[in-house]
Coordinates of C-alpha atoms in Angstrom, one line a residue:
X101 CA 141.0 -66.1 -108.7
X102 CA 138.0 -64.5 -107.1
X103 CA 134.6 -65.3 -108.5
X104 CA 133.0 -62.4 -110.4
X105 CA 129.5 -64.0 -110.0
X106 CA 127.0 -61.5 -108.5
X107 CA 124.7 -62.4 -105.7
X108 CA 121.0 -63.0 -106.3
X109 CA 118.9 -60.2 -104.9
X110 CA 115.7 -59.7 -103.0
X111 CA 113.8 -56.4 -103.6
X112 CA 112.4 -54.8 -100.5
X113 CA 110.7 -51.5 -99.7
X114 CA 111.6 -48.9 -97.1
X115 CA 109.0 -50.3 -94.6
X116 CA 110.6 -53.8 -94.7
X117 CA 114.1 -52.2 -94.3
X118 CA 112.9 -50.3 -91.2
X119 CA 111.5 -53.5 -89.6
X120 CA 114.8 -55.3 -90.3
X121 CA 116.8 -52.4 -88.9
X122 CA 115.1 -52.5 -85.5
X123 CA 115.4 -56.3 -85.5
X124 CA 119.1 -56.2 -86.2
X125 CA 119.6 -53.5 -83.5
X126 CA 117.9 -55.8 -80.9
X127 CA 114.9 -53.5 -80.4
X128 CA 112.5 -56.5 -80.7
X129 CA 114.4 -58.7 -78.2
X130 CA 114.0 -61.6 -77.4
X131 CA 113.5 -61.9 -81.2
X132 CA 116.9 -61.0 -82.7
X133 CA 116.8 -62.8 -86.1
X134 CA 114.4 -63.8 -88.8
X135 CA 112.4 -66.8 -87.7
X136 CA 112.5 -70.2 -89.4
X137 CA 109.5 -72.4 -90.0
X138 CA 109.7 -74.2 -86.7
X139 CA 109.9 -71.0 -84.8
X140 CA 107.1 -69.5 -86.8
X141 CA 104.8 -72.4 -86.0
X142 CA 105.7 -72.3 -82.3
X143 CA 104.8 -68.6 -82.1
X144 CA 101.6 -69.1 -84.0
X145 CA 100.7 -71.8 -81.5
X146 CA 101.8 -70.2 -78.2
X147 CA 102.1 -66.5 -78.8
X148 CA 105.5 -66.6 -77.2
X149 CA 109.2 -66.7 -78.2
X150 CA 111.7 -68.0 -75.7
X151 CA 108.9 -67.9 -73.1
X152 CA 108.3 -64.2 -73.7
X153 CA 105.2 -62.8 -75.3
X154 CA 105.5 -62.1 -79.0
X155 CA 102.2 -61.8 -80.8
X156 CA 103.1 -63.1 -84.3
X157 CA 106.1 -64.5 -86.1
X158 CA 108.8 -62.1 -87.3
X159 CA 109.4 -63.3 -90.9
X160 CA 110.6 -61.9 -94.2
X161 CA 108.3 -62.9 -97.1
X162 CA 108.5 -60.2 -99.8
X163 CA 105.9 -60.1 -102.5
X164 CA 106.7 -59.9 -106.2
X165 CA 107.4 -62.5 -109.0
X166 CA 111.1 -61.8 -109.0
X167 CA 111.4 -62.4 -105.2
X168 CA 109.3 -65.5 -105.6
X169 CA 111.6 -67.0 -108.2
X170 CA 114.7 -66.1 -106.2
X171 CA 113.4 -67.7 -103.0
X172 CA 112.2 -70.8 -104.9
X173 CA 115.7 -71.4 -106.1
X174 CA 117.7 -70.2 -103.1
X175 CA 120.1 -72.6 -101.4
X176 CA 121.2 -72.8 -97.7
X177 CA 124.2 -70.6 -97.1
X178 CA 123.7 -68.6 -100.3
X179 CA 124.1 -64.9 -99.9
X180 CA 121.3 -62.7 -101.2
X181 CA 121.7 -58.9 -101.7
X182 CA 118.9 -56.8 -100.2
X183 CA 117.9 -54.1 -102.7
X184 CA 115.9 -51.1 -101.5
X185 CA 115.0 -48.3 -104.0
X186 CA 117.6 -49.6 -106.4
X187 CA 120.4 -49.6 -103.9
X188 CA 122.1 -52.4 -102.0
X189 CA 121.2 -52.0 -98.3
X190 CA 122.6 -55.3 -96.9
X191 CA 122.8 -59.0 -97.3
X192 CA 121.1 -62.1 -96.0
X193 CA 122.8 -65.5 -95.8
X194 CA 120.0 -68.0 -96.5
X195 CA 119.2 -70.4 -93.6
X196 CA 115.8 -71.8 -94.7
X197 CA 113.1 -71.0 -97.2
X198 CA 109.6 -72.1 -96.4
X199 CA 106.0 -71.5 -97.4
X200 CA 103.6 -69.3 -95.5
X201 CA 99.9 -68.5 -95.6
X202 CA 99.6 -64.7 -96.1
X203 CA 96.0 -64.8 -94.9
X204 CA 96.9 -66.5 -91.7
X205 CA 99.6 -63.9 -91.1
X206 CA 97.3 -60.9 -91.4
X207 CA 94.8 -62.6 -89.2
X208 CA 97.4 -62.8 -86.4
X209 CA 98.3 -59.1 -87.0
X210 CA 94.9 -57.5 -87.5
X211 CA 92.5 -60.1 -86.1
X212 CA 90.9 -60.5 -89.5
X213 CA 91.8 -61.2 -93.1
X214 CA 88.9 -59.3 -94.5
X215 CA 90.3 -57.3 -97.5
X216 CA 88.0 -54.4 -96.7
X217 CA 90.2 -53.7 -93.7
X218 CA 92.8 -51.1 -94.9
X219 CA 95.7 -52.7 -93.0
X220 CA 94.8 -56.2 -94.3
X221 CA 94.6 -54.9 -97.9
X222 CA 97.9 -53.1 -97.9
X223 CA 99.8 -55.9 -96.0
X224 CA 98.6 -58.6 -98.3
X225 CA 100.0 -56.7 -101.3
X226 CA 103.4 -56.8 -99.6
X227 CA 103.4 -60.5 -98.6
X228 CA 104.6 -63.3 -100.8
X229 CA 104.0 -67.0 -100.2
X230 CA 107.6 -67.9 -99.4
X231 CA 109.6 -66.7 -96.3
X232 CA 113.3 -66.8 -95.8
X233 CA 115.3 -67.0 -92.5
X234 CA 119.1 -66.5 -92.1
X235 CA 121.9 -64.2 -90.9
X236 CA 121.1 -60.6 -91.6
X237 CA 123.7 -57.8 -92.2
X238 CA 122.5 -54.3 -92.9
X239 CA 124.9 -51.6 -94.1
X240 CA 123.3 -48.8 -92.0
X241 CA 122.3 -48.7 -88.4
X242 CA 119.7 -45.9 -87.9
X243 CA 119.0 -47.1 -84.3
X244 CA 122.4 -46.5 -82.8
X245 CA 122.2 -42.7 -82.8
X246 CA 118.7 -42.9 -81.3
X247 CA 119.9 -45.0 -78.4
X248 CA 122.8 -42.6 -77.8
X249 CA 120.4 -39.7 -77.8
X250 CA 118.2 -41.3 -75.2
X251 CA 121.2 -42.3 -73.0
X252 CA 122.6 -38.8 -73.1
X253 CA 119.3 -37.3 -72.1
X254 CA 119.1 -39.7 -69.1
X255 CA 122.6 -38.8 -68.0
X256 CA 122.0 -35.1 -68.3
X257 CA 119.3 -35.2 -65.6
X258 CA 120.2 -38.4 -63.8
X259 CA 116.9 -40.0 -64.8
X260 CA 115.9 -43.1 -62.8
X261 CA 112.6 -43.6 -64.6
X262 CA 112.0 -43.1 -68.3
X263 CA 108.5 -43.3 -69.9
X264 CA 107.7 -43.8 -73.5
X265 CA 104.8 -42.4 -75.4
X266 CA 104.0 -43.6 -79.0
X267 CA 102.3 -40.7 -80.8
X268 CA 101.3 -39.8 -84.3
X269 CA 100.4 -36.2 -83.4
X270 CA 98.4 -36.0 -86.7
X271 CA 97.8 -33.3 -85.7
X272 CA 99.0 -32.3 -82.2
X273 CA 96.1 -31.2 -80.1
X274 CA 95.2 -30.2 -76.5
X275 CA 94.6 -33.7 -75.3
X276 CA 98.0 -34.8 -76.6
X277 CA 99.5 -31.9 -74.6
X278 CA 97.6 -33.0 -71.4
X279 CA 98.8 -36.6 -71.9
X280 CA 102.5 -35.4 -72.1
X281 CA 102.2 -33.2 -69.1
X282 CA 100.4 -35.9 -67.1
X283 CA 103.2 -38.3 -67.9
X284 CA 105.9 -35.8 -66.9
X285 CA 104.3 -35.6 -63.4
X286 CA 105.1 -39.2 -62.7
X287 CA 108.5 -39.8 -64.4
X288 CA 111.9 -38.2 -64.9
X289 CA 112.3 -38.4 -68.7
X290 CA 109.6 -38.7 -71.4
X291 CA 110.6 -40.2 -74.7
X292 CA 108.1 -39.4 -77.4
X293 CA 108.3 -41.8 -80.3
X294 CA 106.9 -39.8 -83.2
X295 CA 105.5 -42.3 -85.7
X296 CA 106.9 -42.0 -89.2
X297 CA 104.8 -44.0 -91.6
X298 CA 105.9 -44.8 -95.2
X299 CA 102.4 -44.5 -96.7
X300 CA 101.1 -41.0 -97.7
X301 CA 100.2 -39.4 -94.4
X302 CA 97.7 -36.5 -94.0
X303 CA 100.4 -34.4 -92.4
X304 CA 104.0 -35.1 -93.3
X305 CA 106.4 -36.3 -90.6
X306 CA 108.4 -33.0 -91.0
X307 CA 105.3 -30.9 -90.3
X308 CA 104.3 -33.0 -87.3
X309 CA 107.8 -32.9 -85.9
X310 CA 108.0 -29.1 -86.3
X311 CA 104.8 -28.7 -84.3
X312 CA 105.7 -31.1 -81.6
X313 CA 109.2 -29.6 -81.2
X314 CA 107.7 -26.1 -80.9
X315 CA 105.4 -27.3 -78.1
X316 CA 108.2 -29.1 -76.3
X317 CA 110.7 -26.2 -76.6
X318 CA 108.3 -23.5 -75.6
X319 CA 105.9 -25.1 -73.1
X320 CA 107.8 -28.0 -71.4
X321 CA 111.0 -28.5 -69.5
X322 CA 113.2 -29.3 -72.6
X323 CA 115.8 -31.4 -70.8
X324 CA 113.0 -33.8 -69.7
X325 CA 111.5 -34.6 -73.1
X326 CA 113.1 -36.3 -76.1
X327 CA 111.5 -36.6 -79.5
X328 CA 112.5 -39.8 -81.4
X329 CA 111.4 -40.7 -85.0
X330 CA 110.0 -44.3 -85.1
X331 CA 109.8 -45.8 -88.6
X332 CA 106.3 -47.2 -88.4
X333 CA 105.9 -50.5 -90.3
X334 CA 102.8 -52.8 -90.4
X335 CA 104.2 -54.9 -87.5
X336 CA 103.1 -52.1 -85.2
X337 CA 99.6 -52.1 -86.5
X338 CA 96.6 -54.2 -85.5
X339 CA 95.2 -55.4 -82.1
X340 CA 98.6 -56.4 -80.9
X341 CA 100.1 -52.9 -81.1
X342 CA 100.3 -52.5 -77.4
X343 CA 102.6 -55.5 -77.1
X344 CA 104.9 -54.5 -79.8
X345 CA 105.0 -50.9 -78.5
X346 CA 106.0 -52.3 -75.1
X347 CA 108.7 -54.5 -76.5
X348 CA 110.2 -51.7 -78.5
X349 CA 110.0 -49.2 -75.6
X350 CA 111.7 -51.6 -73.2
X351 CA 114.5 -52.3 -75.6
X352 CA 115.0 -48.5 -76.2
X353 CA 115.7 -48.2 -72.5
X354 CA 112.3 -47.2 -71.1
X355 CA 110.8 -48.7 -68.0
X356 CA 107.3 -47.5 -68.5
X357 CA 104.9 -47.1 -71.5
X358 CA 102.1 -44.6 -71.3
X359 CA 99.2 -45.2 -73.7
X360 CA 95.8 -43.5 -74.2
X361 CA 92.6 -45.3 -73.5
X362 CA 91.8 -45.4 -77.2
X363 CA 95.2 -46.9 -78.1
X364 CA 94.8 -49.7 -80.7
X365 CA 94.1 -53.0 -78.9
X366 CA 93.4 -51.6 -75.5
X367 CA 89.7 -51.5 -75.9
X368 CA 89.6 -55.3 -76.4
X369 CA 90.5 -55.9 -72.7
X370 CA 90.4 -52.4 -71.1
X371 CA 87.2 -53.1 -69.3
X372 CA 88.7 -56.1 -67.6
X373 CA 90.7 -54.4 -64.9
X374 CA 92.8 -52.2 -67.3
X375 CA 96.5 -52.4 -66.4
X376 CA 96.4 -55.9 -64.9
X377 CA 94.9 -57.3 -68.1
X378 CA 97.6 -55.6 -70.2
X379 CA 100.3 -57.1 -68.1
X380 CA 98.7 -60.5 -68.3
X381 CA 99.2 -60.4 -72.1
X382 CA 102.8 -59.4 -71.8
X383 CA 104.5 -62.3 -70.1
X384 CA 108.2 -61.8 -69.7
X385 CA 108.2 -58.1 -70.9
X386 CA 109.6 -56.2 -67.9
X387 CA 107.9 -52.8 -68.4
X388 CA 105.1 -51.0 -66.7
X389 CA 102.1 -50.1 -68.8
X390 CA 99.9 -47.1 -67.7
X391 CA 96.7 -46.2 -69.4
X392 CA 95.7 -42.5 -69.4
X393 CA 92.1 -41.6 -69.0
X394 CA 90.2 -40.0 -71.8
X395 CA 90.2 -36.2 -71.8
X396 CA 87.5 -33.9 -73.2
X397 CA 86.7 -30.2 -73.0
X398 CA 83.7 -29.6 -70.9
X399 CA 81.7 -26.4 -71.7
X400 CA 80.5 -26.3 -68.0
X401 CA 83.8 -26.9 -66.4
X402 CA 85.4 -24.6 -69.0
X403 CA 88.6 -26.7 -69.2
X404 CA 90.0 -30.1 -70.2
X405 CA 88.7 -32.8 -67.8
X406 CA 88.8 -36.5 -67.5
X407 CA 85.6 -38.3 -68.4
X408 CA 86.0 -40.2 -65.1
X409 CA 85.9 -37.0 -63.0
X410 CA 83.6 -34.6 -64.8
X411 CA 80.1 -34.6 -63.3
X412 CA 78.5 -33.3 -66.5
X413 CA 77.0 -35.4 -69.3
X414 CA 78.5 -36.3 -72.7
X415 CA 76.4 -33.5 -74.3
X416 CA 78.6 -31.0 -72.5
X417 CA 81.8 -32.6 -73.8
X418 CA 83.9 -31.8 -76.8
X419 CA 86.0 -34.8 -77.8
X420 CA 89.5 -34.7 -79.3
X421 CA 89.2 -36.6 -82.5
X422 CA 92.4 -36.0 -84.5
X423 CA 90.8 -36.8 -87.9
X424 CA 88.1 -34.2 -87.4
X425 CA 90.5 -31.6 -86.2
X426 CA 92.7 -32.4 -89.2
X427 CA 89.7 -31.8 -91.5
X428 CA 89.4 -28.3 -90.2
X429 CA 93.1 -27.7 -90.8
X430 CA 93.1 -29.2 -94.3
X431 CA 90.3 -26.8 -95.3
X432 CA 92.4 -23.9 -94.2
X433 CA 90.4 -23.1 -91.1
X434 CA 92.0 -22.5 -87.7
X435 CA 90.7 -25.0 -85.2
X436 CA 89.2 -23.3 -82.0
X437 CA 91.9 -22.8 -79.3
X438 CA 90.2 -25.3 -77.0
X439 CA 91.1 -27.9 -79.6
X440 CA 94.5 -26.8 -80.7
X441 CA 97.0 -24.2 -79.5
X442 CA 97.0 -21.2 -81.8
X443 CA 100.7 -21.4 -82.4
X444 CA 100.4 -25.0 -83.5
X445 CA 97.6 -24.1 -85.9
X446 CA 99.7 -21.3 -87.4
X447 CA 102.6 -23.8 -88.0
X448 CA 100.4 -26.2 -89.8
X449 CA 98.5 -23.7 -91.9
X450 CA 101.7 -22.0 -93.0
X451 CA 103.2 -25.3 -94.1
X452 CA 100.0 -26.6 -95.8
X453 CA 99.1 -23.3 -97.5
X454 CA 102.4 -21.4 -98.2
X455 CA 101.9 -17.9 -99.6
X456 CA 98.2 -18.1 -99.5
X457 CA 97.7 -14.7 -97.9
X458 CA 98.3 -11.9 -100.4
X459 CA 99.2 -8.4 -99.3
X460 CA 99.8 -9.6 -95.8
X461 CA 101.2 -6.4 -94.5
X462 CA 98.2 -4.3 -95.5
X463 CA 95.8 -6.9 -94.2
X464 CA 97.7 -7.1 -90.9
X465 CA 97.7 -3.4 -90.3
X466 CA 94.1 -3.0 -91.5
X467 CA 92.5 -5.4 -89.0
X468 CA 95.1 -6.0 -86.2
X469 CA 95.9 -3.8 -83.3
X470 CA 99.5 -2.6 -83.6
X471 CA 101.9 -0.4 -81.6
X472 CA 102.3 2.1 -84.4
X473 CA 105.7 0.8 -85.6
X474 CA 106.2 -0.5 -89.1
X475 CA 107.4 -4.1 -88.8
X476 CA 107.6 -7.1 -91.1
X477 CA 105.1 -9.9 -90.4
X478 CA 104.9 -13.5 -91.5
X479 CA 101.9 -15.6 -92.3
X480 CA 102.4 -17.3 -88.9
X481 CA 102.2 -13.9 -87.1
X482 CA 98.9 -13.2 -89.0
X483 CA 97.3 -16.5 -88.0
X484 CA 98.2 -16.1 -84.4
X485 CA 96.8 -12.6 -84.2
X486 CA 93.7 -13.7 -86.1
X487 CA 93.0 -16.3 -83.5
X488 CA 93.3 -13.7 -80.8
X489 CA 90.6 -11.7 -82.6
X490 CA 88.4 -14.8 -82.7
X491 CA 88.8 -15.0 -78.9
X492 CA 87.6 -11.4 -78.3
X493 CA 84.3 -11.7 -76.5
X494 CA 83.2 -8.1 -75.6
X495 CA 80.8 -7.9 -78.6
X496 CA 79.7 -11.5 -78.5

């Protein structure tokens, strides 16, 4: 007679499930399973796994008193259910349970364990003092359709070279656009991994995806750009972000990774011969890393320029700081067109302030030039036409 005894359970969050999903799918290769204690210590000591760079151990050490008790009593070969948001998402056959130092772990990820660091603070809350290794089996594979999407895009154009860009686009601005175009000049296919964090973002993933999709579909050769959601867990954060990005990009089928000069971690060694120093830190990871120059708007050149080629001083430059541009949008103001394309501004404002404009038809016809025909107009139409009025210069 079959036993009716239920498995013990570990309770995880969506962020942990995301990290486990890309692990099981092989997107962190050469790491393909949860590390045991010996493997953890080896990675901490050498920064490598199977003679390939891996910046910190990949372990599962969930916080919470219930999880602590389960792991304290878990036996080898015991099956544990993995519960996420009250639902069973997979199982783990216990290999080994061992103690970890949470502070040591965050130091390897962020370079510090100072709780004033926002990443350190949030990660410590998610870490317990016991980790578990073993055979993982998840019920859903969100990675498989993404791999298929990329492969189909390659086949459509016969792509020989595929470049990855990791981007939050929070919000999408003109320097992002220039980076994407610059990348298209040197590759066949661009895969934009649009970061999808689990914490409360300033702009939701759906809004950022809509804006990026609009730009790609209207201003780029669509068959050469693919937008992919990348569930963004804490393993991608910190000063090792470039290395993890490169590993993931390679395993998703890309042979090149394009990053901005202000990408997390790059500044620590950018001044030491840029690309070569990045490759030095990525032993065994067969992917090219290219670092894009910083772009600014120069009020003398009257266009976007690289800081390396513009002859004018910093006092003539407008920098593209996403957080500052976002502040304008969050207050309901349209950023100047030199910072953000007016169509993108309209998308964001319509989503953030739905129905804000009252009597839009009257307002539209009172202050906008029209062709004399009565037509229905949306908030988005209004914002776009309003920006065109802002750009009128005959009386200024």
